[in-house]
């Protein structure tokens, strides 16, 4: 029975512990009976290698780097990564295209206040989402080409929907709510949905009126992403 008070800090060492443990029983016999995984060094030190036999020579690992497919003239992983790196993924960052006069309104609407009093901005969430989606595409490729194709196809469809939304807004936006009145002239209570024209808005949980956005700039970036993503999708198909 080893009490903590029996030893001072200077003498409370691993060697002293083993010495006291072995006074009443064979500690290594106990260790041998309960230990499941043992390292090579542990076995070589405490077991008779002449009786149990030596370990085989450990060979150096051989690294195999395979291409996506054995098909000729197919895009390489390196080229695929370069193309994915060109994506703006602006379909996930609509907050970046809000007009300067409307930034504060949407900030008040969607930014989250923490218990410490600081603010977690929706724009920062979208920036994180862009990074996650880029990583997700690579992870899906790691899983399988088909998984990558499905995820890429969803991205292309999402971009296409946003471009179509902008096209519809540019054709019919003269009758939208934002064109009839400025947000400063109406009730800006964030509890009210009066500010939002359902027909000309984008997003699922986060709704942004297209009249409050730089739609021309966003459309250009969306079209760039669409060209890259759709070309990759056609290559994968």
PDB file of C-alpha atoms in Angstrom:
ATOM      1  CA  UNK A   1       0.000   0.000   0.000  1.00  0.00           C
ATOM      2  CA  UNK A   2       1.798   3.101  -1.240  1.00  0.00           C
ATOM      3  CA  UNK A   3       0.532   6.316   0.287  1.00  0.00           C
ATOM      4  CA  UNK A   4       1.082   9.688  -1.323  1.00  0.00           C
ATOM      5  CA  UNK A   5       2.328  11.104   1.942  1.00  0.00           C
ATOM      6  CA  UNK A   6       5.062   8.464   2.210  1.00  0.00           C
ATOM      7  CA  UNK A   7       7.156  10.103  -0.518  1.00  0.00           C
ATOM      8  CA  UNK A   8       8.265  13.652  -1.126  1.00  0.00           C
ATOM      9  CA  UNK A   9       8.207  15.138  -4.612  1.00  0.00           C
ATOM     10  CA  UNK A  10      11.899  14.458  -5.253  1.00  0.00           C
ATOM     11  CA  UNK A  11      11.640  10.744  -4.453  1.00  0.00           C
ATOM     12  CA  UNK A  12       8.270  10.207  -6.116  1.00  0.00           C
ATOM     13  CA  UNK A  13       9.732   8.765  -9.328  1.00  0.00           C
ATOM     14  CA  UNK A  14       8.690   6.014 -11.717  1.00  0.00           C
ATOM     15  CA  UNK A  15      11.608   3.879 -10.553  1.00  0.00           C
ATOM     16  CA  UNK A  16      10.536   4.268  -6.935  1.00  0.00           C
ATOM     17  CA  UNK A  17       6.984   3.336  -7.891  1.00  0.00           C
ATOM     18  CA  UNK A  18       8.073   0.172  -9.708  1.00  0.00           C
ATOM     19  CA  UNK A  19      10.284  -0.787  -6.793  1.00  0.00           C
ATOM     20  CA  UNK A  20       7.401  -0.557  -4.339  1.00  0.00           C
ATOM     21  CA  UNK A  21       4.964  -2.297  -6.656  1.00  0.00           C
ATOM     22  CA  UNK A  22       7.323  -5.231  -7.125  1.00  0.00           C
ATOM     23  CA  UNK A  23       7.602  -5.650  -3.373  1.00  0.00           C
ATOM     24  CA  UNK A  24       4.224  -7.380  -3.248  1.00  0.00           C
ATOM     25  CA  UNK A  25       3.825  -8.780  -6.773  1.00  0.00           C
ATOM     26  CA  UNK A  26       5.469  -8.983 -10.179  1.00  0.00           C
ATOM     27  CA  UNK A  27       4.285  -5.803 -11.858  1.00  0.00           C
ATOM     28  CA  UNK A  28       5.419  -6.911 -15.314  1.00  0.00           C
ATOM     29  CA  UNK A  29       3.514 -10.174 -14.947  1.00  0.00           C
ATOM     30  CA  UNK A  30       0.394  -8.119 -14.290  1.00  0.00           C
ATOM     31  CA  UNK A  31       1.210  -5.832 -17.205  1.00  0.00           C
ATOM     32  CA  UNK A  32       1.693  -8.833 -19.460  1.00  0.00           C
ATOM     33  CA  UNK A  33      -1.728 -10.231 -18.539  1.00  0.00           C
ATOM     34  CA  UNK A  34      -3.687  -7.021 -19.149  1.00  0.00           C
ATOM     35  CA  UNK A  35      -1.764  -5.380 -21.983  1.00  0.00           C
ATOM     36  CA  UNK A  36      -3.317  -5.990 -25.388  1.00  0.00           C
ATOM     37  CA  UNK A  37      -1.176  -3.960 -27.777  1.00  0.00           C
ATOM     38  CA  UNK A  38       2.571  -4.092 -27.409  1.00  0.00           C
ATOM     39  CA  UNK A  39       5.167  -2.227 -29.425  1.00  0.00           C
ATOM     40  CA  UNK A  40       8.113  -3.959 -31.044  1.00  0.00           C
ATOM     41  CA  UNK A  41      10.509  -2.371 -28.590  1.00  0.00           C
ATOM     42  CA  UNK A  42       8.440  -3.542 -25.624  1.00  0.00           C
ATOM     43  CA  UNK A  43       8.379  -7.136 -26.901  1.00  0.00           C
ATOM     44  CA  UNK A  44      12.075  -7.177 -27.815  1.00  0.00           C
ATOM     45  CA  UNK A  45      12.969  -5.862 -24.366  1.00  0.00           C
ATOM     46  CA  UNK A  46      10.816  -8.092 -22.165  1.00  0.00           C
ATOM     47  CA  UNK A  47      10.372 -11.297 -24.202  1.00  0.00           C
ATOM     48  CA  UNK A  48      12.788 -14.040 -25.221  1.00  0.00           C
ATOM     49  CA  UNK A  49      13.109 -13.436 -28.947  1.00  0.00           C
ATOM     50  CA  UNK A  50      14.904 -16.778 -29.413  1.00  0.00           C
ATOM     51  CA  UNK A  51      11.756 -18.567 -28.275  1.00  0.00           C
ATOM     52  CA  UNK A  52       9.097 -16.499 -29.997  1.00  0.00           C
ATOM     53  CA  UNK A  53      11.079 -15.607 -33.098  1.00  0.00           C
ATOM     54  CA  UNK A  54      12.289 -12.301 -34.458  1.00  0.00           C
ATOM     55  CA  UNK A  55      10.208  -9.722 -36.249  1.00  0.00           C
ATOM     56  CA  UNK A  56      10.410  -9.672 -40.054  1.00  0.00           C
ATOM     57  CA  UNK A  57      12.406  -6.891 -41.636  1.00  0.00           C
ATOM     58  CA  UNK A  58      10.258  -3.796 -41.959  1.00  0.00           C
ATOM     59  CA  UNK A  59      10.264  -2.641 -45.568  1.00  0.00           C
ATOM     60  CA  UNK A  60       9.933   0.968 -46.608  1.00  0.00           C
ATOM     61  CA  UNK A  61       6.354   1.854 -47.578  1.00  0.00           C
ATOM     62  CA  UNK A  62       5.617   2.223 -51.273  1.00  0.00           C
ATOM     63  CA  UNK A  63       3.389   5.154 -52.208  1.00  0.00           C
ATOM     64  CA  UNK A  64       0.968   4.681 -55.086  1.00  0.00           C
ATOM     65  CA  UNK A  65      -0.544   7.793 -56.651  1.00  0.00           C
ATOM     66  CA  UNK A  66      -3.318   6.813 -59.000  1.00  0.00           C
ATOM     67  CA  UNK A  67      -5.153   9.055 -61.441  1.00  0.00           C
ATOM     68  CA  UNK A  68      -8.906   9.600 -61.326  1.00  0.00           C
ATOM     69  CA  UNK A  69      -9.390   7.103 -64.134  1.00  0.00           C
ATOM     70  CA  UNK A  70      -7.395   5.044 -66.586  1.00  0.00           C
ATOM     71  CA  UNK A  71      -9.131   6.743 -69.515  1.00  0.00           C
ATOM     72  CA  UNK A  72      -6.735   8.661 -71.743  1.00  0.00           C
ATOM     73  CA  UNK A  73      -6.950  12.454 -72.101  1.00  0.00           C
ATOM     74  CA  UNK A  74      -8.981  12.682 -68.883  1.00  0.00           C
ATOM     75  CA  UNK A  75      -8.352  15.652 -66.599  1.00  0.00           C
ATOM     76  CA  UNK A  76      -5.675  14.982 -63.989  1.00  0.00           C
ATOM     77  CA  UNK A  77      -6.181  15.483 -60.260  1.00  0.00           C
ATOM     78  CA  UNK A  78      -3.723  18.392 -60.311  1.00  0.00           C
ATOM     79  CA  UNK A  79      -5.591  20.140 -63.140  1.00  0.00           C
ATOM     80  CA  UNK A  80      -8.915  19.444 -61.455  1.00  0.00           C
ATOM     81  CA  UNK A  81      -7.656  21.039 -58.251  1.00  0.00           C
ATOM     82  CA  UNK A  82      -6.490  24.095 -60.197  1.00  0.00           C
ATOM     83  CA  UNK A  83      -9.933  24.484 -61.768  1.00  0.00           C
ATOM     84  CA  UNK A  84     -11.692  24.125 -58.415  1.00  0.00           C
ATOM     85  CA  UNK A  85      -9.366  26.771 -56.975  1.00  0.00           C
ATOM     86  CA  UNK A  86     -10.612  29.241 -59.600  1.00  0.00           C
ATOM     87  CA  UNK A  87     -14.195  29.020 -58.330  1.00  0.00           C
ATOM     88  CA  UNK A  88     -15.436  32.092 -56.488  1.00  0.00           C
ATOM     89  CA  UNK A  89     -18.329  30.075 -55.038  1.00  0.00           C
ATOM     90  CA  UNK A  90     -20.168  33.394 -54.953  1.00  0.00           C
ATOM     91  CA  UNK A  91     -23.483  31.548 -54.960  1.00  0.00           C
ATOM     92  CA  UNK A  92     -22.821  31.111 -51.225  1.00  0.00           C
ATOM     93  CA  UNK A  93     -21.799  34.723 -50.562  1.00  0.00           C
ATOM     94  CA  UNK A  94     -24.747  36.872 -51.583  1.00  0.00           C
ATOM     95  CA  UNK A  95     -24.123  39.206 -48.618  1.00  0.00           C
ATOM     96  CA  UNK A  96     -20.990  40.459 -50.389  1.00  0.00           C
ATOM     97  CA  UNK A  97     -23.133  41.939 -53.165  1.00  0.00           C
ATOM     98  CA  UNK A  98     -25.585  43.921 -51.057  1.00  0.00           C
ATOM     99  CA  UNK A  99     -25.665  47.622 -51.917  1.00  0.00           C
ATOM    100  CA  UNK A 100     -23.788  49.820 -49.455  1.00  0.00           C
ATOM    101  CA  UNK A 101     -26.988  51.631 -48.472  1.00  0.00           C
ATOM    102  CA  UNK A 102     -28.605  48.334 -47.449  1.00  0.00           C
ATOM    103  CA  UNK A 103     -25.683  46.632 -45.670  1.00  0.00           C
ATOM    104  CA  UNK A 104     -26.660  47.801 -42.187  1.00  0.00           C
ATOM    105  CA  UNK A 105     -30.261  46.659 -42.641  1.00  0.00           C
ATOM    106  CA  UNK A 106     -29.254  43.094 -43.495  1.00  0.00           C
ATOM    107  CA  UNK A 107     -26.546  43.142 -40.851  1.00  0.00           C
ATOM    108  CA  UNK A 108     -29.173  43.972 -38.223  1.00  0.00           C
ATOM    109  CA  UNK A 109     -31.421  41.293 -39.668  1.00  0.00           C
ATOM    110  CA  UNK A 110     -29.040  38.350 -39.911  1.00  0.00           C
ATOM    111  CA  UNK A 111     -25.959  38.989 -37.747  1.00  0.00           C
ATOM    112  CA  UNK A 112     -25.963  37.059 -34.474  1.00  0.00           C
ATOM    113  CA  UNK A 113     -25.246  38.709 -31.151  1.00  0.00           C
ATOM    114  CA  UNK A 114     -23.214  36.570 -28.739  1.00  0.00           C
ATOM    115  CA  UNK A 115     -23.547  36.457 -24.963  1.00  0.00           C
ATOM    116  CA  UNK A 116     -20.299  38.428 -24.694  1.00  0.00           C
ATOM    117  CA  UNK A 117     -21.805  41.269 -26.692  1.00  0.00           C
ATOM    118  CA  UNK A 118     -19.799  40.683 -29.870  1.00  0.00           C
ATOM    119  CA  UNK A 119     -21.392  40.076 -33.254  1.00  0.00           C
ATOM    120  CA  UNK A 120     -21.071  37.015 -35.487  1.00  0.00           C
ATOM    121  CA  UNK A 121     -21.675  38.405 -38.967  1.00  0.00           C
ATOM    122  CA  UNK A 122     -23.594  36.574 -41.660  1.00  0.00           C
ATOM    123  CA  UNK A 123     -20.914  37.645 -44.169  1.00  0.00           C
ATOM    124  CA  UNK A 124     -18.344  35.760 -42.078  1.00  0.00           C
ATOM    125  CA  UNK A 125     -20.589  32.692 -42.040  1.00  0.00           C
ATOM    126  CA  UNK A 126     -20.768  32.806 -45.811  1.00  0.00           C
ATOM    127  CA  UNK A 127     -16.985  33.114 -46.082  1.00  0.00           C
ATOM    128  CA  UNK A 128     -16.623  30.011 -43.915  1.00  0.00           C
ATOM    129  CA  UNK A 129     -19.238  28.226 -46.019  1.00  0.00           C
ATOM    130  CA  UNK A 130     -17.276  28.980 -49.192  1.00  0.00           C
ATOM    131  CA  UNK A 131     -14.183  27.366 -47.678  1.00  0.00           C
ATOM    132  CA  UNK A 132     -16.166  24.364 -46.449  1.00  0.00           C
ATOM    133  CA  UNK A 133     -17.768  23.833 -49.848  1.00  0.00           C
ATOM    134  CA  UNK A 134     -14.393  23.909 -51.591  1.00  0.00           C
ATOM    135  CA  UNK A 135     -13.075  21.293 -49.156  1.00  0.00           C
ATOM    136  CA  UNK A 136     -16.302  19.307 -49.512  1.00  0.00           C
ATOM    137  CA  UNK A 137     -15.828  19.052 -53.273  1.00  0.00           C
ATOM    138  CA  UNK A 138     -12.353  17.605 -52.760  1.00  0.00           C
ATOM    139  CA  UNK A 139     -13.623  15.219 -50.079  1.00  0.00           C
ATOM    140  CA  UNK A 140     -16.368  14.029 -52.400  1.00  0.00           C
ATOM    141  CA  UNK A 141     -13.778  13.382 -55.092  1.00  0.00           C
ATOM    142  CA  UNK A 142     -11.776  11.401 -52.542  1.00  0.00           C
ATOM    143  CA  UNK A 143     -14.888   9.319 -51.890  1.00  0.00           C
ATOM    144  CA  UNK A 144     -15.651   8.545 -55.539  1.00  0.00           C
ATOM    145  CA  UNK A 145     -15.968  10.201 -58.926  1.00  0.00           C
ATOM    146  CA  UNK A 146     -19.718   9.659 -58.825  1.00  0.00           C
ATOM    147  CA  UNK A 147     -20.020  11.382 -55.429  1.00  0.00           C
ATOM    148  CA  UNK A 148     -18.030  14.296 -56.807  1.00  0.00           C
ATOM    149  CA  UNK A 149     -20.261  14.453 -59.885  1.00  0.00           C
ATOM    150  CA  UNK A 150     -23.443  14.562 -57.781  1.00  0.00           C
ATOM    151  CA  UNK A 151     -22.117  17.372 -55.570  1.00  0.00           C
ATOM    152  CA  UNK A 152     -20.789  19.319 -58.558  1.00  0.00           C
ATOM    153  CA  UNK A 153     -24.126  18.923 -60.328  1.00  0.00           C
ATOM    154  CA  UNK A 154     -25.930  20.399 -57.305  1.00  0.00           C
ATOM    155  CA  UNK A 155     -23.524  23.342 -57.352  1.00  0.00           C
ATOM    156  CA  UNK A 156     -24.116  23.945 -61.074  1.00  0.00           C
ATOM    157  CA  UNK A 157     -27.893  23.798 -60.565  1.00  0.00           C
ATOM    158  CA  UNK A 158     -27.711  26.246 -57.660  1.00  0.00           C
ATOM    159  CA  UNK A 159     -25.637  28.712 -59.707  1.00  0.00           C
ATOM    160  CA  UNK A 160     -28.011  28.357 -62.645  1.00  0.00           C
ATOM    161  CA  UNK A 161     -31.044  29.058 -60.430  1.00  0.00           C
ATOM    162  CA  UNK A 162     -29.455  32.248 -59.111  1.00  0.00           C
ATOM    163  CA  UNK A 163     -28.601  33.430 -62.632  1.00  0.00           C
ATOM    164  CA  UNK A 164     -32.186  32.744 -63.721  1.00  0.00           C
ATOM    165  CA  UNK A 165     -33.484  34.650 -60.689  1.00  0.00           C
ATOM    166  CA  UNK A 166     -31.390  37.659 -61.680  1.00  0.00           C
ATOM    167  CA  UNK A 167     -32.514  37.422 -65.324  1.00  0.00           C
ATOM    168  CA  UNK A 168     -36.152  37.334 -64.229  1.00  0.00           C
ATOM    169  CA  UNK A 169     -35.576  40.285 -61.929  1.00  0.00           C
ATOM    170  CA  UNK A 170     -33.888  42.327 -64.668  1.00  0.00           C
ATOM    171  CA  UNK A 171     -36.818  41.670 -67.013  1.00  0.00           C
ATOM    172  CA  UNK A 172     -39.645  42.203 -64.541  1.00  0.00           C
ATOM    173  CA  UNK A 173     -38.046  44.085 -61.681  1.00  0.00           C
ATOM    174  CA  UNK A 174     -39.703  47.402 -62.557  1.00  0.00           C
ATOM    175  CA  UNK A 175     -42.801  46.152 -60.780  1.00  0.00           C
ATOM    176  CA  UNK A 176     -40.964  44.806 -57.749  1.00  0.00           C
ATOM    177  CA  UNK A 177     -41.587  46.260 -54.314  1.00  0.00           C
ATOM    178  CA  UNK A 178     -38.139  47.775 -53.987  1.00  0.00           C
ATOM    179  CA  UNK A 179     -38.651  49.825 -57.193  1.00  0.00           C
ATOM    180  CA  UNK A 180     -41.881  51.329 -55.895  1.00  0.00           C
ATOM    181  CA  UNK A 181     -40.440  52.593 -52.628  1.00  0.00           C
ATOM    182  CA  UNK A 182     -37.127  52.954 -50.861  1.00  0.00           C
ATOM    183  CA  UNK A 183     -36.565  50.918 -47.726  1.00  0.00           C
ATOM    184  CA  UNK A 184     -36.041  54.173 -45.820  1.00  0.00           C
ATOM    185  CA  UNK A 185     -39.648  55.112 -46.594  1.00  0.00           C
ATOM    186  CA  UNK A 186     -41.240  51.962 -45.158  1.00  0.00           C
ATOM    187  CA  UNK A 187     -41.346  50.057 -41.911  1.00  0.00           C
ATOM    188  CA  UNK A 188     -37.905  48.479 -41.449  1.00  0.00           C
ATOM    189  CA  UNK A 189     -38.932  46.427 -38.427  1.00  0.00           C
ATOM    190  CA  UNK A 190     -36.960  43.189 -38.796  1.00  0.00           C
ATOM    191  CA  UNK A 191     -39.986  41.331 -37.439  1.00  0.00           C
ATOM    192  CA  UNK A 192     -41.949  42.420 -40.532  1.00  0.00           C
ATOM    193  CA  UNK A 193     -41.696  40.817 -43.971  1.00  0.00           C
ATOM    194  CA  UNK A 194     -42.938  43.961 -45.761  1.00  0.00           C
ATOM    195  CA  UNK A 195     -39.461  44.778 -47.037  1.00  0.00           C
ATOM    196  CA  UNK A 196     -39.184  41.457 -48.909  1.00  0.00           C
ATOM    197  CA  UNK A 197     -40.548  40.885 -52.394  1.00  0.00           C
ATOM    198  CA  UNK A 198     -40.957  37.094 -52.386  1.00  0.00           C
ATOM    199  CA  UNK A 199     -40.820  36.822 -56.175  1.00  0.00           C
ATOM    200  CA  UNK A 200     -37.546  38.693 -56.464  1.00  0.00           C
ATOM    201  CA  UNK A 201     -35.504  37.377 -53.561  1.00  0.00           C
ATOM    202  CA  UNK A 202     -32.800  34.754 -53.218  1.00  0.00           C
ATOM    203  CA  UNK A 203     -31.854  32.300 -50.508  1.00  0.00           C
ATOM    204  CA  UNK A 204     -33.569  29.730 -48.309  1.00  0.00           C
ATOM    205  CA  UNK A 205     -33.438  30.771 -44.654  1.00  0.00           C
ATOM    206  CA  UNK A 206     -31.505  33.936 -45.543  1.00  0.00           C
ATOM    207  CA  UNK A 207     -33.642  36.098 -47.818  1.00  0.00           C
ATOM    208  CA  UNK A 208     -32.200  39.060 -49.721  1.00  0.00           C
ATOM    209  CA  UNK A 209     -34.216  41.248 -52.034  1.00  0.00           C
ATOM    210  CA  UNK A 210     -32.502  41.372 -55.423  1.00  0.00           C
ATOM    211  CA  UNK A 211     -33.348  45.065 -55.614  1.00  0.00           C
ATOM    212  CA  UNK A 212     -30.945  45.543 -52.699  1.00  0.00           C
ATOM    213  CA  UNK A 213     -28.072  43.843 -54.493  1.00  0.00           C
ATOM    214  CA  UNK A 214     -25.457  44.625 -57.107  1.00  0.00           C
ATOM    215  CA  UNK A 215     -27.037  42.021 -59.356  1.00  0.00           C
ATOM    216  CA  UNK A 216     -24.883  42.857 -62.388  1.00  0.00           C
ATOM    217  CA  UNK A 217     -21.653  42.242 -60.456  1.00  0.00           C
ATOM    218  CA  UNK A 218     -23.017  39.103 -58.842  1.00  0.00           C
ATOM    219  CA  UNK A 219     -24.254  37.796 -62.183  1.00  0.00           C
ATOM    220  CA  UNK A 220     -20.806  38.206 -63.764  1.00  0.00           C
ATOM    221  CA  UNK A 221     -19.176  36.228 -60.942  1.00  0.00           C
ATOM    222  CA  UNK A 222     -21.915  33.587 -61.067  1.00  0.00           C
ATOM    223  CA  UNK A 223     -21.413  33.172 -64.817  1.00  0.00           C
ATOM    224  CA  UNK A 224     -17.663  32.715 -64.304  1.00  0.00           C
ATOM    225  CA  UNK A 225     -18.313  30.004 -61.719  1.00  0.00           C
ATOM    226  CA  UNK A 226     -20.933  28.397 -63.940  1.00  0.00           C
ATOM    227  CA  UNK A 227     -18.522  28.176 -66.887  1.00  0.00           C
ATOM    228  CA  UNK A 228     -15.861  26.468 -64.750  1.00  0.00           C
ATOM    229  CA  UNK A 229     -18.180  24.145 -62.823  1.00  0.00           C
ATOM    230  CA  UNK A 230     -20.227  23.135 -65.864  1.00  0.00           C
ATOM    231  CA  UNK A 231     -17.083  22.390 -67.888  1.00  0.00           C
ATOM    232  CA  UNK A 232     -15.833  20.148 -65.071  1.00  0.00           C
ATOM    233  CA  UNK A 233     -19.224  18.463 -64.836  1.00  0.00           C
ATOM    234  CA  UNK A 234     -19.221  17.691 -68.569  1.00  0.00           C
ATOM    235  CA  UNK A 235     -15.689  16.321 -68.235  1.00  0.00           C
ATOM    236  CA  UNK A 236     -16.684  14.066 -65.342  1.00  0.00           C
ATOM    237  CA  UNK A 237     -19.812  12.821 -67.103  1.00  0.00           C
TER     238      UNK A 237
END
